[in-house]
Amino acid sequence: MKSTVETLSPTRVRLAIEVPFVELEPSLRKAYREIGQQVNIPGFRRGKVPSAVIDQRVGRGTVLNEAVQEAIPENILAAVREHDVKTLGRPEVEITEFTDGEPLKFTAEVDVRPEIAIPDLAGIEVTVDELQVGENEIEEQLNGLRERFATLKTVERAAADGDYVQIDLAATVDGVEVPGGSASNISHEVGSKQLLPGLDEVLVGMSAGDEATFVTQLVGGDFAGRDADVAVTVRTVKEKQLPPLDDEFAQLASEFDTLEELRGDLSERVTRVKKVEQIYAARDKALEQIVAAADVPAPEGVVRDEVEHRKQAMIDQLERIGASMEDYLTSEEKTEEQVDEELNAAATEGVKIQLLLDTLADAEDVQVSDDEFGHEIVHRAQRAGVAPQQYYDQLVRSGTAGAVFGDVRRGKALTAVLERVKITDTAGNALSIDELRAASEHNHEH
């Protein structure tokens, strides 16, 4: 085999490969063997059909084509090794010349990892928002807890927004009962809009024992799109009562004895969440700056594949919640072109960051231990709700274990980046990534 490499751009090369016919012989023998196993020719045992008979029945051209398809990937691999080309994604192959008995000539265009000059990381400075925990944020957390421990008390008055009522409903269309349109003794929060349109407005002002009717448009069933008359009867009106904010409440809602201790704990939790947000903000800003400073180019083919992958994931996600791309476009008031542009921008940035972190990992000679890789597998398996071994076997079968390994390696390279860049907050305080990370790890444990 002879091969040459031509650089088309910083991210793409064209390999021109010539394979003498004699080197195709092993592939040709294999093609005859495989086709011989598949064809059924009277008078010959399967797998024992002479090549001359296969040529006559199936055609020499078909066998040659099979042999070439088998030989091309092997020869691309050999050429890539010979020229030390760092390939990304799938090659685009074009056969330029091939006749029986003559050399096979073809080209393979493939994206490659560009040469990236990493800027001095010590010169990168990022600013994140100052960490502030407002009193109102702690109150919000406390109110959320109070809501969880609220009780309902029957009251002798008309219903208002926020009250809970026990009601009976009966829907009819032109005097005919709607199948499944009746229900008795349902609990409903007035003003929550959880049931039929028009119901909440009618309930305000109704007391226990009151009846009323209203008109609503049905969305499902035999009468979909028709107006229905709905009779509603209120059985009881209950008021939501929140427990008073005191030490007793702290003991009921937490492991603390006093309200002060509970407030302190909530403040710490909010602080930890905000520190994690600071890490993410610092990470995103630092990477953006370094990618721009290093002028990282994005390989078109890899970006194209990534866009396809992201779009498919988006469609799958929409289908899971019973929606389509059309529904999404309507609700977001976007065109498909706009979504494609957004996906393209995000994929381009994502690919550039991956290339930068791979280059950094090489420069720093980042190694991934079995423990670190195993830890990531366990973490991902938990998120997917699968046993770790089963998750790993799945990765191996689909050939994506290497991609997960690459993610772990890039994660370590990213940590090295964040240890060197200068991070300050808007108040001018210097932040250390170790201190922020300790907070985020503490957060994971909870």
CSV table of C-alpha atoms in Angstrom, one decimal:
chain,number,residue,atom,x,y,z
A,1,MET,CA,0.0,0.0,0.0
A,2,LYS,CA,1.2,3.5,-0.8
A,3,SER,CA,-0.4,6.6,0.7
A,4,THR,CA,-0.1,10.4,0.8
A,5,VAL,CA,-1.7,12.9,3.1
A,6,GLU,CA,-2.9,16.4,2.0
A,7,THR,CA,-4.0,19.0,4.5
A,8,LEU,CA,-7.3,20.6,3.4
A,9,SER,CA,-7.7,22.8,6.5
A,10,PRO,CA,-6.4,22.9,10.1
A,11,THR,CA,-9.1,20.3,10.9
A,12,ARG,CA,-9.4,18.1,7.8
A,13,VAL,CA,-7.0,16.0,5.7
A,14,ARG,CA,-7.4,13.9,2.5
A,15,LEU,CA,-5.6,10.6,2.4
A,16,ALA,CA,-4.9,9.3,-1.1
A,17,ILE,CA,-4.3,5.5,-0.9
A,18,GLU,CA,-3.2,3.0,-3.6
A,19,VAL,CA,-3.5,-0.8,-2.8
A,20,PRO,CA,-1.8,-3.2,-5.3
A,21,PHE,CA,-4.2,-5.9,-6.4
A,22,VAL,CA,-2.1,-8.7,-4.8
A,23,GLU,CA,-2.7,-7.1,-1.4
A,24,LEU,CA,-6.5,-7.4,-2.0
A,25,GLU,CA,-6.1,-11.2,-2.3
A,26,PRO,CA,-6.9,-12.0,1.4
A,27,SER,CA,-10.0,-9.8,1.3
A,28,LEU,CA,-11.0,-11.4,-2.0
A,29,ARG,CA,-10.6,-15.0,-0.6
A,30,LYS,CA,-12.7,-13.9,2.4
A,31,ALA,CA,-15.4,-12.4,0.1
A,32,TYR,CA,-15.6,-15.7,-1.9
A,33,ARG,CA,-15.9,-17.7,1.4
A,34,GLU,CA,-18.7,-15.5,2.8
A,35,ILE,CA,-20.7,-15.3,-0.4
A,36,GLY,CA,-20.3,-19.1,-0.8
A,37,GLN,CA,-21.8,-19.5,2.7
A,38,GLN,CA,-24.8,-17.4,1.7
A,39,VAL,CA,-25.7,-18.7,-1.8
A,40,ASN,CA,-27.6,-21.9,-2.4
A,41,ILE,CA,-26.6,-23.5,-5.7
A,42,PRO,CA,-28.0,-26.9,-6.6
A,43,GLY,CA,-25.3,-29.6,-6.9
A,44,PHE,CA,-23.0,-27.9,-4.4
A,45,ARG,CA,-22.8,-28.1,-0.6
A,46,ARG,CA,-23.2,-24.7,1.1
A,47,GLY,CA,-19.8,-23.2,1.6
A,48,LYS,CA,-18.2,-25.5,-1.0
A,49,VAL,CA,-19.1,-23.6,-4.1
A,50,PRO,CA,-16.1,-23.0,-6.5
A,51,SER,CA,-15.2,-19.4,-7.1
A,52,ALA,CA,-15.8,-19.8,-10.9
A,53,VAL,CA,-19.4,-20.8,-10.2
A,54,ILE,CA,-19.8,-17.9,-7.8
A,55,ASP,CA,-18.5,-15.6,-10.6
A,56,GLN,CA,-21.0,-17.0,-13.0
A,57,ARG,CA,-24.0,-17.0,-10.7
A,58,VAL,CA,-23.4,-13.9,-8.5
A,59,GLY,CA,-20.9,-12.0,-10.6
A,60,ARG,CA,-17.2,-11.3,-10.2
A,61,GLY,CA,-18.1,-7.6,-9.7
A,62,THR,CA,-20.2,-8.3,-6.6
A,63,VAL,CA,-17.3,-10.3,-5.0
A,64,LEU,CA,-14.8,-7.5,-5.9
A,65,ASN,CA,-17.1,-4.9,-4.4
A,66,GLU,CA,-17.3,-7.0,-1.2
A,67,ALA,CA,-13.6,-7.4,-1.0
A,68,VAL,CA,-13.0,-3.6,-1.5
A,69,GLN,CA,-15.5,-2.7,1.2
A,70,GLU,CA,-13.6,-5.0,3.6
A,71,ALA,CA,-10.1,-3.7,2.5
A,72,ILE,CA,-10.8,0.0,2.7
A,73,PRO,CA,-11.1,0.5,6.5
A,74,GLU,CA,-8.0,-1.6,7.1
A,75,ASN,CA,-6.0,0.4,4.6
A,76,ILE,CA,-7.3,3.7,6.0
A,77,LEU,CA,-6.1,2.6,9.5
A,78,ALA,CA,-2.7,1.7,8.1
A,79,ALA,CA,-2.3,5.1,6.4
A,80,VAL,CA,-3.5,6.9,9.5
A,81,ARG,CA,-0.8,5.1,11.6
A,82,GLU,CA,1.9,5.7,9.0
A,83,HIS,CA,1.3,9.4,8.8
A,84,ASP,CA,0.4,9.7,12.5
A,85,VAL,CA,-2.9,11.4,11.7
A,86,LYS,CA,-5.1,12.1,14.8
A,87,THR,CA,-8.5,11.4,13.3
A,88,LEU,CA,-11.9,12.5,14.5
A,89,GLY,CA,-15.3,11.1,13.4
A,90,ARG,CA,-16.0,9.1,10.3
A,91,PRO,CA,-14.0,9.3,7.0
A,92,GLU,CA,-15.7,10.1,3.7
A,93,VAL,CA,-14.5,7.6,1.1
A,94,GLU,CA,-14.4,8.0,-2.7
A,95,ILE,CA,-13.0,5.2,-5.0
A,96,THR,CA,-11.1,7.0,-7.8
A,97,GLU,CA,-10.0,4.0,-9.8
A,98,PHE,CA,-10.6,0.2,-9.7
A,99,THR,CA,-10.7,-2.5,-12.3
A,100,ASP,CA,-10.2,-6.2,-11.9
A,101,GLY,CA,-6.5,-7.1,-11.5
A,102,GLU,CA,-5.4,-3.5,-11.2
A,103,PRO,CA,-4.5,-1.5,-8.1
A,104,LEU,CA,-7.4,0.0,-6.0
A,105,LYS,CA,-7.1,3.8,-5.7
A,106,PHE,CA,-9.3,5.7,-3.3
A,107,THR,CA,-9.3,8.9,-1.2
A,108,ALA,CA,-10.5,9.3,2.4
A,109,GLU,CA,-11.4,12.7,3.7
A,110,VAL,CA,-11.4,12.8,7.5
A,111,ASP,CA,-11.5,15.4,10.3
A,112,VAL,CA,-8.4,15.6,12.4
A,113,ARG,CA,-7.5,17.1,15.8
A,114,PRO,CA,-6.1,20.5,15.1
A,115,GLU,CA,-2.8,21.7,16.6
A,116,ILE,CA,-3.8,24.0,19.4
A,117,ALA,CA,-1.4,26.4,21.2
A,118,ILE,CA,-2.5,26.7,24.8
A,119,PRO,CA,-2.3,30.2,26.2
A,120,ASP,CA,-0.7,30.9,29.6
A,121,LEU,CA,-3.5,29.9,32.0
A,122,ALA,CA,-2.1,32.1,34.8
A,123,GLY,CA,-3.1,35.1,32.6
A,124,ILE,CA,-6.7,34.1,32.4
A,125,GLU,CA,-8.9,36.0,34.9
A,126,VAL,CA,-12.6,35.5,35.5
A,127,THR,CA,-15.2,37.3,37.6
A,128,VAL,CA,-18.2,35.6,39.1
A,129,ASP,CA,-21.1,37.1,41.1
A,130,GLU,CA,-20.5,37.8,44.8
A,131,LEU,CA,-22.1,35.2,47.0
A,132,GLN,CA,-24.9,36.8,49.0
A,133,VAL,CA,-27.6,35.0,50.9
A,134,GLY,CA,-30.6,37.3,51.5
A,135,GLU,CA,-33.0,37.0,54.5
A,136,ASN,CA,-35.9,36.5,52.1
A,137,GLU,CA,-34.2,33.4,50.6
A,138,ILE,CA,-34.1,31.8,54.1
A,139,GLU,CA,-37.7,32.8,54.6
A,140,GLU,CA,-38.6,31.1,51.3
A,141,GLN,CA,-37.0,27.9,52.5
A,142,LEU,CA,-38.8,28.1,55.8
A,143,ASN,CA,-42.1,28.7,54.1
A,144,GLY,CA,-41.6,25.7,51.9
A,145,LEU,CA,-41.0,23.6,55.0
A,146,ARG,CA,-44.2,25.1,56.7
A,147,GLU,CA,-46.2,24.2,53.6
A,148,ARG,CA,-45.1,20.6,53.9
A,149,PHE,CA,-46.3,20.5,57.5
A,150,ALA,CA,-49.6,22.5,56.9
A,151,THR,CA,-52.9,21.1,58.3
A,152,LEU,CA,-56.4,21.5,56.9
A,153,LYS,CA,-59.2,22.7,59.3
A,154,THR,CA,-62.9,22.8,58.3
A,155,VAL,CA,-64.4,26.3,58.4
A,156,GLU,CA,-68.0,27.6,58.4
A,157,ARG,CA,-67.5,30.2,55.7
A,158,ALA,CA,-67.5,30.7,51.9
A,159,ALA,CA,-64.4,29.3,50.0
A,160,ALA,CA,-61.6,31.7,48.9
A,161,ASP,CA,-58.4,31.2,46.9
A,162,GLY,CA,-56.0,28.9,48.7
A,163,ASP,CA,-58.8,27.0,50.6
A,164,TYR,CA,-59.3,23.3,50.0
A,165,VAL,CA,-62.8,22.0,49.1
A,166,GLN,CA,-64.4,18.6,48.9
A,167,ILE,CA,-66.6,18.6,45.8
A,168,ASP,CA,-68.9,16.5,43.6
A,169,LEU,CA,-68.9,17.1,39.8
A,170,ALA,CA,-71.3,16.0,37.1
A,171,ALA,CA,-70.9,17.0,33.4
A,172,THR,CA,-73.6,16.8,30.8
A,173,VAL,CA,-73.8,17.7,27.1
A,174,ASP,CA,-77.3,18.6,25.9
A,175,GLY,CA,-78.7,16.8,28.9
A,176,VAL,CA,-76.7,13.6,28.2
A,177,GLU,CA,-74.2,12.5,30.9
A,178,VAL,CA,-70.6,12.6,29.8
A,179,PRO,CA,-68.9,9.2,30.2
A,180,GLY,CA,-66.4,9.5,33.0
A,181,GLY,CA,-67.6,13.1,33.6
A,182,SER,CA,-68.9,12.6,37.1
A,183,ALA,CA,-66.8,12.4,40.3
A,184,SER,CA,-67.6,12.6,44.0
A,185,ASN,CA,-65.8,13.8,47.0
A,186,ILE,CA,-62.7,15.1,45.2
A,187,SER,CA,-60.3,17.3,47.2
A,188,HIS,CA,-59.4,20.5,45.3
A,189,GLU,CA,-57.3,23.6,46.1
A,190,VAL,CA,-59.3,26.7,45.0
A,191,GLY,CA,-57.4,28.8,42.5
A,192,SER,CA,-54.9,26.0,41.6
A,193,LYS,CA,-56.5,25.5,38.1
A,194,GLN,CA,-55.8,21.8,38.5
A,195,LEU,CA,-59.3,20.7,37.3
A,196,LEU,CA,-61.8,22.1,34.7
A,197,PRO,CA,-61.5,25.6,33.2
A,198,GLY,CA,-64.1,27.8,34.9
A,199,LEU,CA,-64.3,25.8,38.1
A,200,ASP,CA,-62.1,27.9,40.3
A,201,GLU,CA,-64.0,31.1,39.4
A,202,VAL,CA,-67.3,29.5,40.4
A,203,LEU,CA,-66.0,28.0,43.7
A,204,VAL,CA,-64.9,31.4,45.2
A,205,GLY,CA,-67.8,32.4,47.4
A,206,MET,CA,-69.5,29.0,47.6
A,207,SER,CA,-70.1,27.4,51.1
A,208,ALA,CA,-70.6,23.9,52.3
A,209,GLY,CA,-73.9,22.5,50.8
A,210,ASP,CA,-74.0,25.1,47.9
A,211,GLU,CA,-74.6,24.0,44.3
A,212,ALA,CA,-73.7,25.8,41.0
A,213,THR,CA,-73.3,25.1,37.3
A,214,PHE,CA,-70.8,26.4,34.8
A,215,VAL,CA,-69.9,25.8,31.2
A,216,THR,CA,-66.6,24.3,30.2
A,217,GLN,CA,-65.1,23.0,26.9
A,218,LEU,CA,-64.2,19.3,27.0
A,219,VAL,CA,-60.7,18.3,25.8
A,220,GLY,CA,-61.0,14.5,25.5
A,221,GLY,CA,-63.4,11.7,25.0
A,222,ASP,CA,-66.4,11.4,22.7
A,223,PHE,CA,-67.5,15.0,23.3
A,224,ALA,CA,-64.1,16.6,22.8
A,225,GLY,CA,-64.4,20.2,21.6
A,226,ARG,CA,-68.0,20.4,22.8
A,227,ASP,CA,-69.3,22.7,25.6
A,228,ALA,CA,-70.5,20.8,28.7
A,229,ASP,CA,-72.7,22.0,31.6
A,230,VAL,CA,-71.0,21.0,34.8
A,231,ALA,CA,-72.9,20.9,38.1
A,232,VAL,CA,-70.7,21.3,41.2
A,233,THR,CA,-71.7,20.7,44.8
A,234,VAL,CA,-69.4,21.8,47.7
A,235,ARG,CA,-69.4,19.3,50.6
A,236,THR,CA,-66.9,21.0,52.9
A,237,VAL,CA,-64.6,24.1,52.9
A,238,LYS,CA,-61.2,23.7,54.7
A,239,GLU,CA,-58.6,26.3,55.5
A,240,LYS,CA,-54.9,25.6,55.2
A,241,GLN,CA,-53.2,26.4,58.5
A,242,LEU,CA,-49.4,26.8,58.6
A,243,PRO,CA,-47.6,25.9,61.8
A,244,PRO,CA,-46.2,28.9,63.7
A,245,LEU,CA,-42.5,29.5,63.2
A,246,ASP,CA,-41.0,28.6,66.6
A,247,ASP,CA,-38.6,26.1,68.2
A,248,GLU,CA,-41.4,23.5,68.3
A,249,PHE,CA,-41.7,23.7,64.5
A,250,ALA,CA,-37.9,23.3,64.2
A,251,GLN,CA,-38.2,20.1,66.2
A,252,LEU,CA,-41.1,18.9,64.0
A,253,ALA,CA,-39.5,19.7,60.7
A,254,SER,CA,-35.8,19.0,61.2
A,255,GLU,CA,-33.2,17.4,63.5
A,256,PHE,CA,-32.6,20.7,65.2
A,257,ASP,CA,-34.0,21.9,68.6
A,258,THR,CA,-34.3,25.6,67.9
A,259,LEU,CA,-35.5,27.7,65.1
A,260,GLU,CA,-32.2,29.6,65.1
A,261,GLU,CA,-30.3,26.3,64.4
A,262,LEU,CA,-32.7,25.5,61.6
A,263,ARG,CA,-32.2,28.9,60.0
A,264,GLY,CA,-28.4,28.5,60.3
A,265,ASP,CA,-28.6,25.1,58.6
A,266,LEU,CA,-30.8,26.5,55.8
A,267,SER,CA,-28.4,29.4,55.3
A,268,GLU,CA,-25.5,26.9,55.0
A,269,ARG,CA,-27.4,24.8,52.4
A,270,VAL,CA,-28.2,27.9,50.3
A,271,THR,CA,-24.6,29.0,50.5
A,272,ARG,CA,-23.4,25.6,49.3
A,273,VAL,CA,-25.7,25.7,46.3
A,274,LYS,CA,-24.5,29.2,45.4
A,275,LYS,CA,-20.9,28.1,45.7
A,276,VAL,CA,-21.6,25.3,43.2
A,277,GLU,CA,-23.2,27.9,40.9
A,278,GLN,CA,-20.0,30.0,41.3
A,279,ILE,CA,-17.9,27.0,40.2
A,280,TYR,CA,-20.0,26.5,37.1
A,281,ALA,CA,-19.9,30.2,36.2
A,282,ALA,CA,-16.1,30.2,36.7
A,283,ARG,CA,-15.7,27.1,34.6
A,284,ASP,CA,-17.9,28.4,31.7
A,285,LYS,CA,-16.2,31.8,31.6
A,286,ALA,CA,-12.7,30.4,31.9
A,287,LEU,CA,-13.3,27.9,29.0
A,288,GLU,CA,-14.9,30.6,26.9
A,289,GLN,CA,-11.8,32.8,27.3
A,290,ILE,CA,-9.3,30.0,26.7
A,291,VAL,CA,-11.1,28.7,23.6
A,292,ALA,CA,-11.1,32.3,22.2
A,293,ALA,CA,-7.4,32.9,23.2
A,294,ALA,CA,-6.3,29.6,21.7
A,295,ASP,CA,-8.4,30.3,18.6
A,296,VAL,CA,-9.6,26.7,18.5
A,297,PRO,CA,-11.0,25.7,15.1
A,298,ALA,CA,-14.1,23.3,15.0
A,299,PRO,CA,-14.0,20.3,12.6
A,300,GLU,CA,-17.1,20.5,10.4
A,301,GLY,CA,-17.8,16.8,10.2
A,302,VAL,CA,-17.6,16.3,13.9
A,303,VAL,CA,-19.9,19.3,14.5
A,304,ARG,CA,-22.4,18.0,12.0
A,305,ASP,CA,-22.5,14.6,13.7
A,306,GLU,CA,-22.8,16.3,17.1
A,307,VAL,CA,-25.7,18.5,15.9
A,308,GLU,CA,-27.5,15.4,14.5
A,309,HIS,CA,-26.9,13.6,17.9
A,310,ARG,CA,-28.3,16.6,19.9
A,311,LYS,CA,-31.3,17.0,17.7
A,312,GLN,CA,-32.2,13.3,17.9
A,313,ALA,CA,-31.8,13.5,21.7
A,314,MET,CA,-34.1,16.5,21.7
A,315,ILE,CA,-36.8,14.6,19.6
A,316,ASP,CA,-36.5,11.6,21.9
A,317,GLN,CA,-37.0,13.7,25.0
A,318,LEU,CA,-40.0,15.4,23.5
A,319,GLU,CA,-41.5,12.1,22.5
A,320,ARG,CA,-41.1,10.8,26.0
A,321,ILE,CA,-43.4,13.6,27.3
A,322,GLY,CA,-45.8,13.0,24.4
A,323,ALA,CA,-44.9,16.1,22.3
A,324,SER,CA,-43.4,16.6,18.9
A,325,MET,CA,-40.9,19.0,17.4
A,326,GLU,CA,-43.8,21.0,15.9
A,327,ASP,CA,-45.3,21.4,19.4
A,328,TYR,CA,-42.0,22.6,20.7
A,329,LEU,CA,-41.5,25.1,17.9
A,330,THR,CA,-45.0,26.5,18.5
A,331,SER,CA,-44.6,26.8,22.2
A,332,GLU,CA,-41.1,28.5,21.9
A,333,GLU,CA,-42.2,30.6,18.9
A,334,LYS,CA,-39.2,29.5,16.9
A,335,THR,CA,-38.6,28.1,13.4
A,336,GLU,CA,-36.7,24.9,12.8
A,337,GLU,CA,-33.9,26.9,11.2
A,338,GLN,CA,-33.5,28.9,14.5
A,339,VAL,CA,-33.3,25.7,16.5
A,340,ASP,CA,-30.7,24.3,14.1
A,341,GLU,CA,-28.7,27.4,14.4
A,342,GLU,CA,-28.8,27.2,18.2
A,343,LEU,CA,-27.8,23.5,18.1
A,344,ASN,CA,-25.0,24.3,15.7
A,345,ALA,CA,-23.7,27.1,17.9
A,346,ALA,CA,-23.9,24.9,21.1
A,347,ALA,CA,-22.3,21.9,19.3
A,348,THR,CA,-19.5,24.0,17.8
A,349,GLU,CA,-18.6,25.4,21.3
A,350,GLY,CA,-18.9,22.0,22.8
A,351,VAL,CA,-16.6,20.4,20.2
A,352,LYS,CA,-14.0,23.3,20.6
A,353,ILE,CA,-14.0,22.8,24.4
A,354,GLN,CA,-13.5,19.0,24.0
A,355,LEU,CA,-10.5,19.6,21.7
A,356,LEU,CA,-9.0,22.1,24.0
A,357,LEU,CA,-9.3,19.8,27.0
A,358,ASP,CA,-7.9,16.9,25.1
A,359,THR,CA,-4.9,19.0,24.1
A,360,LEU,CA,-4.5,20.1,27.7
A,361,ALA,CA,-4.8,16.5,29.0
A,362,ASP,CA,-2.0,15.5,26.5
A,363,ALA,CA,0.2,18.5,27.5
A,364,GLU,CA,-0.3,17.7,31.2
A,365,ASP,CA,0.0,13.9,30.6
A,366,VAL,CA,-3.3,13.4,32.5
A,367,GLN,CA,-3.8,9.7,33.5
A,368,VAL,CA,-7.1,8.2,34.6
A,369,SER,CA,-6.9,5.4,37.3
A,370,ASP,CA,-9.2,2.4,37.3
A,371,ASP,CA,-10.7,3.8,40.5
A,372,GLU,CA,-11.6,7.1,38.8
A,373,PHE,CA,-13.1,5.4,35.8
A,374,GLY,CA,-15.0,3.0,38.0
A,375,HIS,CA,-16.3,5.8,40.1
A,376,GLU,CA,-17.7,7.6,37.0
A,377,ILE,CA,-19.3,4.3,35.8
A,378,VAL,CA,-21.1,3.9,39.2
A,379,HIS,CA,-22.2,7.5,39.2
A,380,ARG,CA,-23.7,7.3,35.6
A,381,ALA,CA,-25.2,3.9,36.4
A,382,GLN,CA,-27.0,5.4,39.4
A,383,ARG,CA,-28.3,8.3,37.3
A,384,ALA,CA,-29.6,5.8,34.7
A,385,GLY,CA,-31.1,3.5,37.4
A,386,VAL,CA,-29.0,0.5,36.2
A,387,ALA,CA,-26.6,-1.8,38.0
A,388,PRO,CA,-23.0,-0.7,37.4
A,389,GLN,CA,-21.8,-3.9,35.8
A,390,GLN,CA,-24.8,-4.0,33.5
A,391,TYR,CA,-24.2,-0.3,32.6
A,392,TYR,CA,-20.5,-1.1,31.9
A,393,ASP,CA,-21.3,-4.1,29.7
A,394,GLN,CA,-23.8,-1.9,27.7
A,395,LEU,CA,-21.0,0.7,27.1
A,396,VAL,CA,-18.6,-2.0,25.9
A,397,ARG,CA,-21.2,-3.5,23.6
A,398,SER,CA,-22.1,-0.1,22.1
A,399,GLY,CA,-18.3,0.8,21.9
A,400,THR,CA,-18.8,4.0,24.0
A,401,ALA,CA,-16.6,3.0,27.0
A,402,GLY,CA,-13.7,5.0,25.4
A,403,ALA,CA,-15.9,8.1,25.2
A,404,VAL,CA,-16.7,7.9,28.9
A,405,PHE,CA,-13.0,7.4,29.6
A,406,GLY,CA,-12.3,10.5,27.5
A,407,ASP,CA,-14.9,12.5,29.5
A,408,VAL,CA,-13.2,11.6,32.8
A,409,ARG,CA,-9.8,12.6,31.4
A,410,ARG,CA,-11.2,15.9,30.2
A,411,GLY,CA,-12.8,16.5,33.6
A,412,LYS,CA,-9.3,16.1,35.2
A,413,ALA,CA,-7.8,18.5,32.7
A,414,LEU,CA,-10.6,21.0,33.5
A,415,THR,CA,-9.7,20.8,37.2
A,416,ALA,CA,-6.1,21.6,36.4
A,417,VAL,CA,-7.3,24.6,34.4
A,418,LEU,CA,-9.5,25.9,37.2
A,419,GLU,CA,-6.6,25.6,39.7
A,420,ARG,CA,-4.5,28.0,37.6
A,421,VAL,CA,-6.9,30.7,36.4
A,422,LYS,CA,-7.5,33.7,38.6
A,423,ILE,CA,-11.1,33.7,40.0
A,424,THR,CA,-12.5,36.8,41.8
A,425,ASP,CA,-16.0,37.8,42.7
A,426,THR,CA,-17.7,41.1,41.9
A,427,ALA,CA,-16.7,42.4,45.3
A,428,GLY,CA,-13.0,41.8,44.5
A,429,ASN,CA,-12.6,38.7,46.7
A,430,ALA,CA,-10.2,36.1,45.4
A,431,LEU,CA,-11.8,32.7,45.3
A,432,SER,CA,-10.0,29.3,45.5
A,433,ILE,CA,-11.4,26.5,43.4
A,434,ASP,CA,-10.5,24.0,46.2
A,435,GLU,CA,-12.7,25.8,48.7
A,436,LEU,CA,-15.6,26.0,46.2
A,437,ARG,CA,-15.1,22.3,45.3
A,438,ALA,CA,-15.1,21.2,48.9
A,439,ALA,CA,-18.5,22.9,49.2
A,440,SER,CA,-19.9,21.3,46.1
A,441,GLU,CA,-18.7,17.8,47.2
A,442,HIS,CA,-20.4,18.4,50.5
A,443,ASN,CA,-23.5,19.2,48.5
A,444,HIS,CA,-23.3,15.9,46.6
A,445,GLU,CA,-23.3,14.0,49.9
A,446,HIS,CA,-26.7,15.6,50.9
